[in-house]
Coordinates of C-alpha atoms in Angstrom, one line a residue:
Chain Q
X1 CA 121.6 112.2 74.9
X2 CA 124.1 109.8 76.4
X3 CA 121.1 107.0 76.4
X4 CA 120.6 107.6 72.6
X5 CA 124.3 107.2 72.3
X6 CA 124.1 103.6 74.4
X7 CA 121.3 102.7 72.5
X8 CA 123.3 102.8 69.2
X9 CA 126.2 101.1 70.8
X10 CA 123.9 98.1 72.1
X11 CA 121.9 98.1 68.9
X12 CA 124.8 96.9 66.9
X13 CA 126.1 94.5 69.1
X14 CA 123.1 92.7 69.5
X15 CA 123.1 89.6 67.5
X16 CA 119.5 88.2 65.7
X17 CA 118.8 85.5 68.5
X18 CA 119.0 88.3 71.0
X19 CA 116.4 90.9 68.9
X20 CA 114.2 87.4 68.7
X21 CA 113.8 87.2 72.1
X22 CA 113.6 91.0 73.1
X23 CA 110.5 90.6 70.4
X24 CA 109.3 88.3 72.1
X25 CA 109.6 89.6 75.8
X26 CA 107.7 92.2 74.5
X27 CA 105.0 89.8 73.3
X28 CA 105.2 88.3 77.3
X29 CA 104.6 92.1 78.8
X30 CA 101.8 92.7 76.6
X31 CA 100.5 89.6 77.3
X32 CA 100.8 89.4 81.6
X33 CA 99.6 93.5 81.1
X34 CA 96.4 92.4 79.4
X35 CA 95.5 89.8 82.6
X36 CA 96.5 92.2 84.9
X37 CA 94.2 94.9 83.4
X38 CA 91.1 92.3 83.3
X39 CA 91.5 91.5 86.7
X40 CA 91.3 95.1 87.4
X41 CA 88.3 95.6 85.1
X42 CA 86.4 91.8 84.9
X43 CA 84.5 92.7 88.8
X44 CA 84.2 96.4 88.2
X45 CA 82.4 95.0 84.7
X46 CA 79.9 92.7 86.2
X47 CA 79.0 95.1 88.6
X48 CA 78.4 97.7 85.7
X49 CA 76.0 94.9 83.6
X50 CA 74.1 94.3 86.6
X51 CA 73.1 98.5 87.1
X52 CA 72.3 98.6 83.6
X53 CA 69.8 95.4 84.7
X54 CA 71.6 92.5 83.1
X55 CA 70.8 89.5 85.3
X56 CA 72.9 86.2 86.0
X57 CA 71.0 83.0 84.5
X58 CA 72.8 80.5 85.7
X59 CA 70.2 77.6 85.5
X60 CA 70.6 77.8 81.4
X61 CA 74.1 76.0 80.1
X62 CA 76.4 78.1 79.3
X63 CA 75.2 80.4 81.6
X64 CA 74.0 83.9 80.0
X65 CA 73.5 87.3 81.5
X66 CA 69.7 88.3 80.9
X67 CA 67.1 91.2 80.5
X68 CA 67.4 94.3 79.0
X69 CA 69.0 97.5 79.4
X70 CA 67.8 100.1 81.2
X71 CA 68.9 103.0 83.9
X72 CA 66.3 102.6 86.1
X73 CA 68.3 101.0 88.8
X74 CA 70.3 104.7 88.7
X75 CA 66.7 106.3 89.1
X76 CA 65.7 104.2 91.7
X77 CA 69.1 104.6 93.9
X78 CA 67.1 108.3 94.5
X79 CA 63.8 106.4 95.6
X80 CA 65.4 104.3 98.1
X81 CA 68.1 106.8 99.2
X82 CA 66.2 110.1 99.0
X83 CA 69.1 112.2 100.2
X84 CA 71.4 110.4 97.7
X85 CA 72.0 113.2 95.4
X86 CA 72.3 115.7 98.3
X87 CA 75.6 113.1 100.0
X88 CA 76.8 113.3 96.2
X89 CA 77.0 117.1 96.8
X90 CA 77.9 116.9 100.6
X91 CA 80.9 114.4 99.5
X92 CA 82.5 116.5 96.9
X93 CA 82.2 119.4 99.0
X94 CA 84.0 117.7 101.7
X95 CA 86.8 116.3 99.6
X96 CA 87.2 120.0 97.8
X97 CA 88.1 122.1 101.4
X98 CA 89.7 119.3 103.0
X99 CA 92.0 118.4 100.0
X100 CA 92.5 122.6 99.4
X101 CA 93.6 122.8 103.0
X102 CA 95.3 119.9 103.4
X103 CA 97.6 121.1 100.6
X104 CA 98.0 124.1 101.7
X105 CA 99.0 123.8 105.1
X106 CA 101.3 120.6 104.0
X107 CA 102.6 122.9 101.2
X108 CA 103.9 125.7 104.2
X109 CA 105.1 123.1 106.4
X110 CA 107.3 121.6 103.9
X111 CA 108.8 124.6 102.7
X112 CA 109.6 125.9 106.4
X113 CA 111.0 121.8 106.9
X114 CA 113.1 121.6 103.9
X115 CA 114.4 125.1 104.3
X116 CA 115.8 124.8 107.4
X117 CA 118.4 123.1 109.2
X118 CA 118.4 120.9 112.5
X119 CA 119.3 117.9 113.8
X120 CA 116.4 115.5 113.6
X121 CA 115.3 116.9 110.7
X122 CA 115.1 113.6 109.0
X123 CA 113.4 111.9 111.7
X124 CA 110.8 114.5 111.8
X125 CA 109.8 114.1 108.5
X126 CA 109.8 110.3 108.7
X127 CA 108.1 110.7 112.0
X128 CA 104.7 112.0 109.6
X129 CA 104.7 109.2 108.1
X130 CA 104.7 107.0 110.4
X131 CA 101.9 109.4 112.0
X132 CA 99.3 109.1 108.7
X133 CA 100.4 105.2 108.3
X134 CA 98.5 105.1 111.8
X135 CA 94.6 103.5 111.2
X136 CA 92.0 106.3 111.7
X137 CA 90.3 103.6 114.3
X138 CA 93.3 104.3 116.4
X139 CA 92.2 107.7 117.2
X140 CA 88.6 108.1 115.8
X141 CA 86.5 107.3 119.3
X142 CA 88.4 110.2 121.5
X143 CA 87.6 112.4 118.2
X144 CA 84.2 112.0 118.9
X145 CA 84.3 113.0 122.5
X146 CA 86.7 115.9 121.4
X147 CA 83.9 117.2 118.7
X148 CA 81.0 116.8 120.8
X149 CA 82.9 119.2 123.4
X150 CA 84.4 121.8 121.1
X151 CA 80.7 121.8 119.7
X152 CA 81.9 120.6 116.2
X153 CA 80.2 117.3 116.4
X154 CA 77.7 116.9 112.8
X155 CA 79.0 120.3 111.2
X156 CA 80.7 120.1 108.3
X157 CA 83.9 122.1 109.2
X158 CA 83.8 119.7 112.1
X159 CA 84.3 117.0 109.5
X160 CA 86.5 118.7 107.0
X161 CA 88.8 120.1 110.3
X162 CA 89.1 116.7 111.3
X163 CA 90.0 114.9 108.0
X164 CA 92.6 117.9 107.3
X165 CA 94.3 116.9 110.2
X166 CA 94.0 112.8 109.3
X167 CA 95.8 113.4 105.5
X168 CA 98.2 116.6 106.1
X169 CA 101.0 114.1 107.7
X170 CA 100.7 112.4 104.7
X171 CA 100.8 115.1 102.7
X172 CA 103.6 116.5 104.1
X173 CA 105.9 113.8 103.6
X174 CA 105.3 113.4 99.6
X175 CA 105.3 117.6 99.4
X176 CA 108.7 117.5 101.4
X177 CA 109.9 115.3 98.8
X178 CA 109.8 117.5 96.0
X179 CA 110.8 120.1 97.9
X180 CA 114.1 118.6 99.4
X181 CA 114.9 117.8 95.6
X182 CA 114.7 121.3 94.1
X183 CA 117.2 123.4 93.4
X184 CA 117.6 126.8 95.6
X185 CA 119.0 129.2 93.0
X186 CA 116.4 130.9 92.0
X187 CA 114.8 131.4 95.6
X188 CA 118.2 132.6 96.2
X189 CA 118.6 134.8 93.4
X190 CA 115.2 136.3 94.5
X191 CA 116.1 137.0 98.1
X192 CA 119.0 139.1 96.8
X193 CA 116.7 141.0 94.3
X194 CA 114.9 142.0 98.2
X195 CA 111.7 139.5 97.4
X196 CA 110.0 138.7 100.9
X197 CA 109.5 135.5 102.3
X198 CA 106.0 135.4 100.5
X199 CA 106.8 136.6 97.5
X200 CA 109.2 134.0 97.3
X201 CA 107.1 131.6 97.9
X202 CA 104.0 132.4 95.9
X203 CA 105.9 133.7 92.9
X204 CA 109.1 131.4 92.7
X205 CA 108.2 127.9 95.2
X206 CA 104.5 128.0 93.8
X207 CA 105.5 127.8 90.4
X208 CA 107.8 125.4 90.3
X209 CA 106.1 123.2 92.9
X210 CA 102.9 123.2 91.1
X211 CA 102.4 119.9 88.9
X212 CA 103.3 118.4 92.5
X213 CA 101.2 119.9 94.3
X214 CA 98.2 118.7 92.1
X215 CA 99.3 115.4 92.0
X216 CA 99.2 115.3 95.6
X217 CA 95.8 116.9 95.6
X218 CA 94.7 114.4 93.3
X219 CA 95.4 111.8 95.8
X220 CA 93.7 113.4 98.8
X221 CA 91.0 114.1 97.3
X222 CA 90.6 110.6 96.4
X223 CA 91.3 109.3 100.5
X224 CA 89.1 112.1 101.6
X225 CA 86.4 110.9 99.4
X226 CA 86.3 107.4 100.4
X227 CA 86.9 108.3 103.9
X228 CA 84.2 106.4 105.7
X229 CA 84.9 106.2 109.2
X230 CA 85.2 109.8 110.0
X231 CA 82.4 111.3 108.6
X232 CA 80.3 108.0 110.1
X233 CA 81.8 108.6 113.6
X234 CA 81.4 112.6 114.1
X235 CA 78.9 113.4 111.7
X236 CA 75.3 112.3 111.5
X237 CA 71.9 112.9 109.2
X238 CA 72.8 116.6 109.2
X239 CA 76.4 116.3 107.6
X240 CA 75.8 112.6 105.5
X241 CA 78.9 111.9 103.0
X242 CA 78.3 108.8 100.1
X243 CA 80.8 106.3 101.9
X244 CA 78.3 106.5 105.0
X245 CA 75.0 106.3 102.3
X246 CA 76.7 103.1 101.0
X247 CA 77.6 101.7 104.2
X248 CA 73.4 102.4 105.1
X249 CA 72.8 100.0 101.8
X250 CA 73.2 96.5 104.1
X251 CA 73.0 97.8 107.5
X252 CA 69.9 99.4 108.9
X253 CA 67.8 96.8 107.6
X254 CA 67.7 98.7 104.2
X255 CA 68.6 95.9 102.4
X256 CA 68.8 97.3 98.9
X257 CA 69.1 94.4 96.2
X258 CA 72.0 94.3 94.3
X259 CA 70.8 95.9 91.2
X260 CA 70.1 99.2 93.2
X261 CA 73.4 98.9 95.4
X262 CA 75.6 98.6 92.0
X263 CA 73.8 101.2 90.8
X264 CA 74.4 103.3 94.2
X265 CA 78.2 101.9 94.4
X266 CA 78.9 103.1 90.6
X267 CA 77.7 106.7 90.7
X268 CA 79.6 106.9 94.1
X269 CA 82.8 105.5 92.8
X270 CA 82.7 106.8 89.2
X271 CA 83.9 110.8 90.3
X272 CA 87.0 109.6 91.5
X273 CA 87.8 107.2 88.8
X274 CA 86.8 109.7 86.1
X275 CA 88.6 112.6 88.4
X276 CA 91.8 110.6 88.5
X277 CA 92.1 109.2 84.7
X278 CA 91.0 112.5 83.3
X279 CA 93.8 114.5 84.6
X280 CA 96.1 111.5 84.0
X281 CA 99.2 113.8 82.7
X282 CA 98.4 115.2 86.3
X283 CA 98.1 112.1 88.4
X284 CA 101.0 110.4 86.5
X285 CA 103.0 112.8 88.3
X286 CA 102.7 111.3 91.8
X287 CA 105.7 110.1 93.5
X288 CA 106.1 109.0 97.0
X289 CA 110.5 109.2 96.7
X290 CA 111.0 112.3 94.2
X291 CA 114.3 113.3 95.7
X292 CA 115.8 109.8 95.2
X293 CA 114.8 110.2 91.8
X294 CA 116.4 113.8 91.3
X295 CA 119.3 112.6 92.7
X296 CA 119.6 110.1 90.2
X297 CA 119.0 112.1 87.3
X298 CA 121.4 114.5 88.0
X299 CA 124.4 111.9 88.7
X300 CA 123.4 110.3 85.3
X301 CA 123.9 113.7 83.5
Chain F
X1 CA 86.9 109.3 137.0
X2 CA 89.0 107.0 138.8
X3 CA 92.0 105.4 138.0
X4 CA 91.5 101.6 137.7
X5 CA 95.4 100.5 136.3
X6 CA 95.7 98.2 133.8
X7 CA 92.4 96.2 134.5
X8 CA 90.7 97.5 131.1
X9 CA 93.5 95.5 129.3
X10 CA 93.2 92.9 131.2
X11 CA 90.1 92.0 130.0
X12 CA 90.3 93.0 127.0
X13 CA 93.3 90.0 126.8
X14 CA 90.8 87.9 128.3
X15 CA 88.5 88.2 125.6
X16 CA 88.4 85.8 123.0
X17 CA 87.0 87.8 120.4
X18 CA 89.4 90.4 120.9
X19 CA 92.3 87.4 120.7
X20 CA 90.8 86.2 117.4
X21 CA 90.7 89.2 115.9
X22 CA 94.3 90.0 116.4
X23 CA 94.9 86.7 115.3
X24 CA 92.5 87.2 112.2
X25 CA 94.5 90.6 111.0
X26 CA 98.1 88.8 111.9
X27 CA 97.2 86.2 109.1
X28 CA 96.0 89.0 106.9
X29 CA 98.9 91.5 107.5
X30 CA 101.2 88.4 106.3
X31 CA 99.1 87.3 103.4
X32 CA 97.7 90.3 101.7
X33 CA 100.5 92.8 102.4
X34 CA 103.2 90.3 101.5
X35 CA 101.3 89.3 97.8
X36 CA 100.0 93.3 97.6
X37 CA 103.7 93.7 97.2
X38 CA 104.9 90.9 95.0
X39 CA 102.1 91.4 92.5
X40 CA 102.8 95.2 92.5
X41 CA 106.5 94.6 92.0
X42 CA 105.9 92.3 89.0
X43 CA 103.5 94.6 87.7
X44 CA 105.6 97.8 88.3
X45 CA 108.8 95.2 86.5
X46 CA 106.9 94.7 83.0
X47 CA 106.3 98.0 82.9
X48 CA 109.9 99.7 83.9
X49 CA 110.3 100.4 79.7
X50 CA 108.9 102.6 77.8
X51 CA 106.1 102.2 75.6
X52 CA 103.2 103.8 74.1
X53 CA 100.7 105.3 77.0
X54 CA 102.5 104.0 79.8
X55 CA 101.4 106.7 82.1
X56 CA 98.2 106.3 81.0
X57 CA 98.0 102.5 81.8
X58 CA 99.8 103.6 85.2
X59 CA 96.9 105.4 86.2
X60 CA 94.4 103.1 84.4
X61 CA 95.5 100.3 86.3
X62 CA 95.3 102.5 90.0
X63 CA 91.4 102.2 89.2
X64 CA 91.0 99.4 91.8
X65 CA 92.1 101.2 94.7
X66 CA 90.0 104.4 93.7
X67 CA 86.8 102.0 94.7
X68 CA 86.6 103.4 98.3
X69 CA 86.9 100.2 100.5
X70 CA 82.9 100.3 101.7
X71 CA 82.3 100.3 98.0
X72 CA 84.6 97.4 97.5
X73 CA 83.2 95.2 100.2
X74 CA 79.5 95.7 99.2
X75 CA 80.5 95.0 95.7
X76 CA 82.8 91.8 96.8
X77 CA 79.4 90.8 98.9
X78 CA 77.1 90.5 95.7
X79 CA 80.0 89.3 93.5
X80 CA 80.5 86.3 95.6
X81 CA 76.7 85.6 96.3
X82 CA 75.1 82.9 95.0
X83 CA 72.1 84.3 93.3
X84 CA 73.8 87.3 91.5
X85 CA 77.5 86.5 91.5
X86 CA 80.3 86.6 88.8
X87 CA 82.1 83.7 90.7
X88 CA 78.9 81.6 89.9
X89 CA 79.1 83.0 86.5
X90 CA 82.7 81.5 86.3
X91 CA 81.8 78.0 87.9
X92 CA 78.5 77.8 85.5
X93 CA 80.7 78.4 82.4
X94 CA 83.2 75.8 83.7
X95 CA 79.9 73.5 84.2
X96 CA 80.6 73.0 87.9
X97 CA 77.7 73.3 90.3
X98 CA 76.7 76.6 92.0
X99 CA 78.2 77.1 95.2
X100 CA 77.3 79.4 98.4
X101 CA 78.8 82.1 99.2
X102 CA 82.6 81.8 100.2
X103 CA 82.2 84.3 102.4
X104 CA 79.8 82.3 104.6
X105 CA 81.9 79.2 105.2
X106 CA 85.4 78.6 106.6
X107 CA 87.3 80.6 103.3
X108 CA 85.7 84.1 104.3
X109 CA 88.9 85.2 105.9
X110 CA 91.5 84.2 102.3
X111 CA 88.8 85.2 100.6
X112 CA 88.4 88.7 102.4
X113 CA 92.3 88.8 102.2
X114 CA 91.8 88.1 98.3
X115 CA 89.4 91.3 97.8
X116 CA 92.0 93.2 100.0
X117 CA 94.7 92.1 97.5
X118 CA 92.4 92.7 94.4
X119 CA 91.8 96.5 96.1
X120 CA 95.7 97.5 97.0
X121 CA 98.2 95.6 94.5
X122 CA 97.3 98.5 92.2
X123 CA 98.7 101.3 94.6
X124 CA 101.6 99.1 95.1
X125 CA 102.5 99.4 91.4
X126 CA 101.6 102.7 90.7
X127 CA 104.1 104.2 93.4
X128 CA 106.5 101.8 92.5
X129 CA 107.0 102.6 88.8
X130 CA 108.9 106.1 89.2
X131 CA 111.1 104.5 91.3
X132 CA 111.8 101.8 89.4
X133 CA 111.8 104.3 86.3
X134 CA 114.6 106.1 88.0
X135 CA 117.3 103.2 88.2
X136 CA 119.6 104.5 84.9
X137 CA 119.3 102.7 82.2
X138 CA 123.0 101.5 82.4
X139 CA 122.8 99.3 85.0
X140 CA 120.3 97.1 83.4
X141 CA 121.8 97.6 80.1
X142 CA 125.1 95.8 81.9
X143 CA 123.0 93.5 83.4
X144 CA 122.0 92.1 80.3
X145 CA 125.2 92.0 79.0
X146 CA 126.6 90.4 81.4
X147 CA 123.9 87.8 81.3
X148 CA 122.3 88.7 84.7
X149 CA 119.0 86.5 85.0
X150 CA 115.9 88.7 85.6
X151 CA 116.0 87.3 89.5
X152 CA 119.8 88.1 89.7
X153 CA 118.7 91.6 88.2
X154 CA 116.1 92.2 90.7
X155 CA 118.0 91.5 93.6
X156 CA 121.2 92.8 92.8
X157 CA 119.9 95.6 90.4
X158 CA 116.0 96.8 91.5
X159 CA 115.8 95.5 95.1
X160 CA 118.4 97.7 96.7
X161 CA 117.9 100.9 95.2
X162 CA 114.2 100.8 95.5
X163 CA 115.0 99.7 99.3
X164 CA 113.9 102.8 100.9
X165 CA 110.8 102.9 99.0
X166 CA 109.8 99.6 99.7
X167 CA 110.0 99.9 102.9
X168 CA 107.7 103.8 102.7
X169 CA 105.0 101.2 100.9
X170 CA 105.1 98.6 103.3
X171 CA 104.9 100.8 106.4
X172 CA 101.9 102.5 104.7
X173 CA 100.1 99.2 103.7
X174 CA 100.7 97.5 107.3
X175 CA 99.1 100.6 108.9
X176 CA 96.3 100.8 106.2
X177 CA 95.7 97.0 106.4
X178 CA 95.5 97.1 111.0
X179 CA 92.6 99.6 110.3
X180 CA 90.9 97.0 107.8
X181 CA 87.0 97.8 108.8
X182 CA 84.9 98.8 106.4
X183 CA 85.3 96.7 103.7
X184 CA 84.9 93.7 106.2
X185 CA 82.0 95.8 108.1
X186 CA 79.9 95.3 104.2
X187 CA 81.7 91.6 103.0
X188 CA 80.9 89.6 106.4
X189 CA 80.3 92.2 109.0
X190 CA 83.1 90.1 111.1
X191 CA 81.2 86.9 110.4
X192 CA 80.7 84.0 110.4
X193 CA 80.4 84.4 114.0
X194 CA 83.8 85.7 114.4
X195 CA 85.8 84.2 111.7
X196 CA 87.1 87.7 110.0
X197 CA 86.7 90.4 112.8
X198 CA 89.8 92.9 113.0
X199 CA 91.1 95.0 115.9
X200 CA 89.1 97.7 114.5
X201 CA 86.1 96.1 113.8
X202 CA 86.3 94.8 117.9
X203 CA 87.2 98.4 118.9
X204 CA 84.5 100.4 116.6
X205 CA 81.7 97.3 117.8
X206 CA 82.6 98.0 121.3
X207 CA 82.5 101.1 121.1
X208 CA 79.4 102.2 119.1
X209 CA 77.2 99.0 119.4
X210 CA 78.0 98.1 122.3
X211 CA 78.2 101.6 124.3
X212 CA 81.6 99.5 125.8
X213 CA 83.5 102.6 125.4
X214 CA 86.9 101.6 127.5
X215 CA 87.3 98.3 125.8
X216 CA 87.2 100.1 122.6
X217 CA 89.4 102.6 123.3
X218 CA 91.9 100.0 125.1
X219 CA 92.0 97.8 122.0
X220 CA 92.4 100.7 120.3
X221 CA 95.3 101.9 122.1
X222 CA 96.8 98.5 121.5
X223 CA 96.6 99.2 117.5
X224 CA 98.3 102.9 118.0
X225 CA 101.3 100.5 119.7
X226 CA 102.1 97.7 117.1
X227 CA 102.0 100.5 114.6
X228 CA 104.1 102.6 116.5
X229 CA 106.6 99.4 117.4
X230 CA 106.4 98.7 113.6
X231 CA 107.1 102.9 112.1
X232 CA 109.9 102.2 114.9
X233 CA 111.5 99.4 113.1
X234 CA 111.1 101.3 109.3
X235 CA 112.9 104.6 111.0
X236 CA 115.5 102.0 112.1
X237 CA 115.7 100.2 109.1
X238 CA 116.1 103.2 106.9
X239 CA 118.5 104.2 109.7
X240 CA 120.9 101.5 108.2
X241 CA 120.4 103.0 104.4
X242 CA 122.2 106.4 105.2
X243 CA 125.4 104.9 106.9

């Protein structure tokens, strides 16, 4: 309301010259957009044309891509890594009950941290950040002297016990922050209708929490699916995720040519990328300082 | 088990390899995290107005850092090679001669620091924008008025309100960048020689390859310090914000 009101004011007090060059600012942003987004896209593009069996002929001038198009590099990813389909499967698995936990414990431990009071509180919070900013190779070769004796070494809830741990710090942070923003009223006004602690929390908190929350799944699911160290350090052939697949393409003496490898690296990096862009209205969401920006909007209105 | 002091850090100081590679991932905590920053600011900047899919393009543009980073590194590998690279491609079109691989001569560390840039200016951006979204309106709108240059509005407009965020980003980039290791484990492997080993790489070699399990876990150790000496200085730093 009060911005449409400013933008009426500015509008006529801006003289020609000035609309000129707001046209042609816009022009610029376009413009330094359009590079940025090919720099994203140009290496992620060539790696796609070389899967689908377009080749680099760079003895002909210009240089062309040749040969013709086919999916049998996508077919032959299965030939070379036999248990390729089975990681795929292993992966998602993985990301599902580690992001699904992760959440949920982060989700608990935020409410309890952002509904009580204590001095230090601040800290604390700032203290889990500073926990998951910590590399996993800090930590990752006592974990697998820790799995091997608790007898969790090359299980799977080994693995997805031990990547819950590595993202709920995180987690908690970015959940706290939404948290710390909202408004108590209506978790108020619910006590005093008698609601329990968990009613309060699954039928008023959840709610309102909820577009957060799956923003910040969004994300986890997207570290826990790339995590490669982990799953390479305490798992073996039993428990294989794609990351450790992929890392198996150079080492080992494998040696897959690149046609096979982009074909590999696609199909392994494609679920996130369609995951994240799909739910876009979802993933937009994601904020890492949602508190400052309440706090904003509501000395603005 | 006996107690042997500090003699596993000792030598561990004493070894070259471990020196370079603290030296390797001082050069590419400055370079990468530094231009990972700038580029997502300037990025996040064009995009502070509306316009038509915006959060779309916000997400769009994240792609980069969805490629895990073992993907990243095996794909940098082949981009760069001679036979079947796009940087080839680019010198072909340009009609200069074909080149080796970068990554096999003196440039593999900038140019490992380059694919690390190309991976994480992305998620710089994208957690940016809603903080930069979230200055009001009126302050630019003054700004412009006032005939603010776009640097005298950054600083004096963008920088210190989205202080506390920078400094969230930066903490989680350093810590992210000291664990650099698989993406360098598929570009180089630490090579040539030792030209772009990292702390983690040393640790994770010694500890698996090698069966050296102390020296891992003592150059490990070292990593959980600087990190902790560096979350120190951020609490501190943010310390100053609230008074």
């Amino acid at each position: 309301m009060r911005a449409g009101i400013n933008a009426m004011h500015t509008a006529q007090r801006i003289p020609g010259h000035w609309r000129q060059q707001k046209q042609r600012r816009g022009w610029l942003r376009t413009f330094l957009l359009g590079i940025a987004f090919l720099i994203c896209f140009l290496p992620l593009a060539w790696a796609i044309l070389n899967s689908l069996g377009l080749r680099l002929e760079d003895t002909a001038s210009p240089p062309t891509l040749t040969g013709a198009l086919t999916l049998d590099n996508y077919g032959e990813v299965g030939i070379k890594e036999p248990s390729f389909w089975v990681e795929m499967v292993t992966s998602a698995a993985v990301a599902l009950v580690t992001t699904f936990l992760t959440i949920s414990i982060a989700f608990l431990a935020a409410y309890g941290l952002s509904r009580s009071r204590f001095r230090g509180r601040r800290l604390l919070v700032q203290g889990f950040l500073v926990l998951s900013s910590l590399p996993v190779m800090a930590y990752v070769i006592p974990l697998n002297d820790l799995m091997r004796r608790v007898r969790l070494y090359n299980t799977f809830g080994g693995l997805t016990l031990a990547e819950t741990a590595i993202f709920v710090p995180l987690a908690l942070y970015v959940v706290y922050g939404y948290l710390a923003g909202q408004s108590r009223e209506m978790e108020e006004a619910a006590r005093l209708d008698g609601a329990t602690t968990v009613q309060v929390l699954w039928s008023v908190v959840l709610p309102t929490t909820a577009a957060a929350l799956s923003a910040t799944a969004i994300i986890i699911f997207v570290l826990s699916w790339n995590m490669y160290l982990v799953p390479l350090v305490i798992t073996e052939s039993r428990v294989r995720t794609l990351p450790v697949a992929i890392g198996d393409f150079l080492t080992y003496d494998r040696d897959m040519d690149w046609p096979t490898a982009s074909a590999g690296m696609l199909t392994a990096v494609l679920p996130a990328i369609v995951m994240v862009v799909a739910t876009h209205q979802r993933s937009e969401r994601f904020s890492l300082a949602p508190a400052q920006e309440n706090a904003d909007n509501l000395s603005q209105s | 088990m006996h107690f042997v002091g500090f003699d596993n850090y000792a030598s561990v100081l004493a070894d070259s390899e471990f020196v370079g590679a603290w030296r390797n991932i001082a050069l590419f905590i400055l370079c990468s995290v530094s231009a990972e920053l700038i580029i997502g600011f300037g990025v996040a900047y064009l995009m502070r107005n509306p316009f038509r899919a915006r959060g779309l393009l916000r997400v769009v543009l994240l792609i980069p850092w969805l490629v895990s980073p073992i993907a990243n590194g095996l794909m940098w590998h082949f981009l760069l090679d001679r036979n079947s690279g796009l940087l080839n491609f680019g010198l072909a079109a340009l009609g200069l001669p074909i080149q080796p691989s970068p990554l096999s001569s003196s440039l593999a560390l900038p140019v490992a620091m380059l694919t690390d840039i190309w991976r994480k200016w992305p998620l710089v951006s994208f957690l940016l924008l809603p903080g930069l979204i979230s200055i009001p309106t009126v302050y630019w709108e003054q700004a412009t008025l006032d005939g603010a240059s776009i640097v005298s509005q950054i600083r004096h407009i963008a920088l210190p309100r989205l202080r506390p965020l920078l400094l969230t980003i930066a903490l989680l980039l350093v810590g992210d960048t000291f664990g650099t290791f698989d993406s360098i484990l598929m570009l180089t492997g630490g090579g040539p020689g030792t030209a772009t080993i990292t702390p983690a790489l040393y640790s994770y070699q010694k500890a698996f390859e090698t069966h050296d399990w102390p020296l891992g876990v003592t150059s490990a150790w070292l990593v959980v310090l600087i990190v902790l000496i560096v979350g120190l200085c951020y609490v501190l730093l943010l310390r100053r914000e609230v008074d």
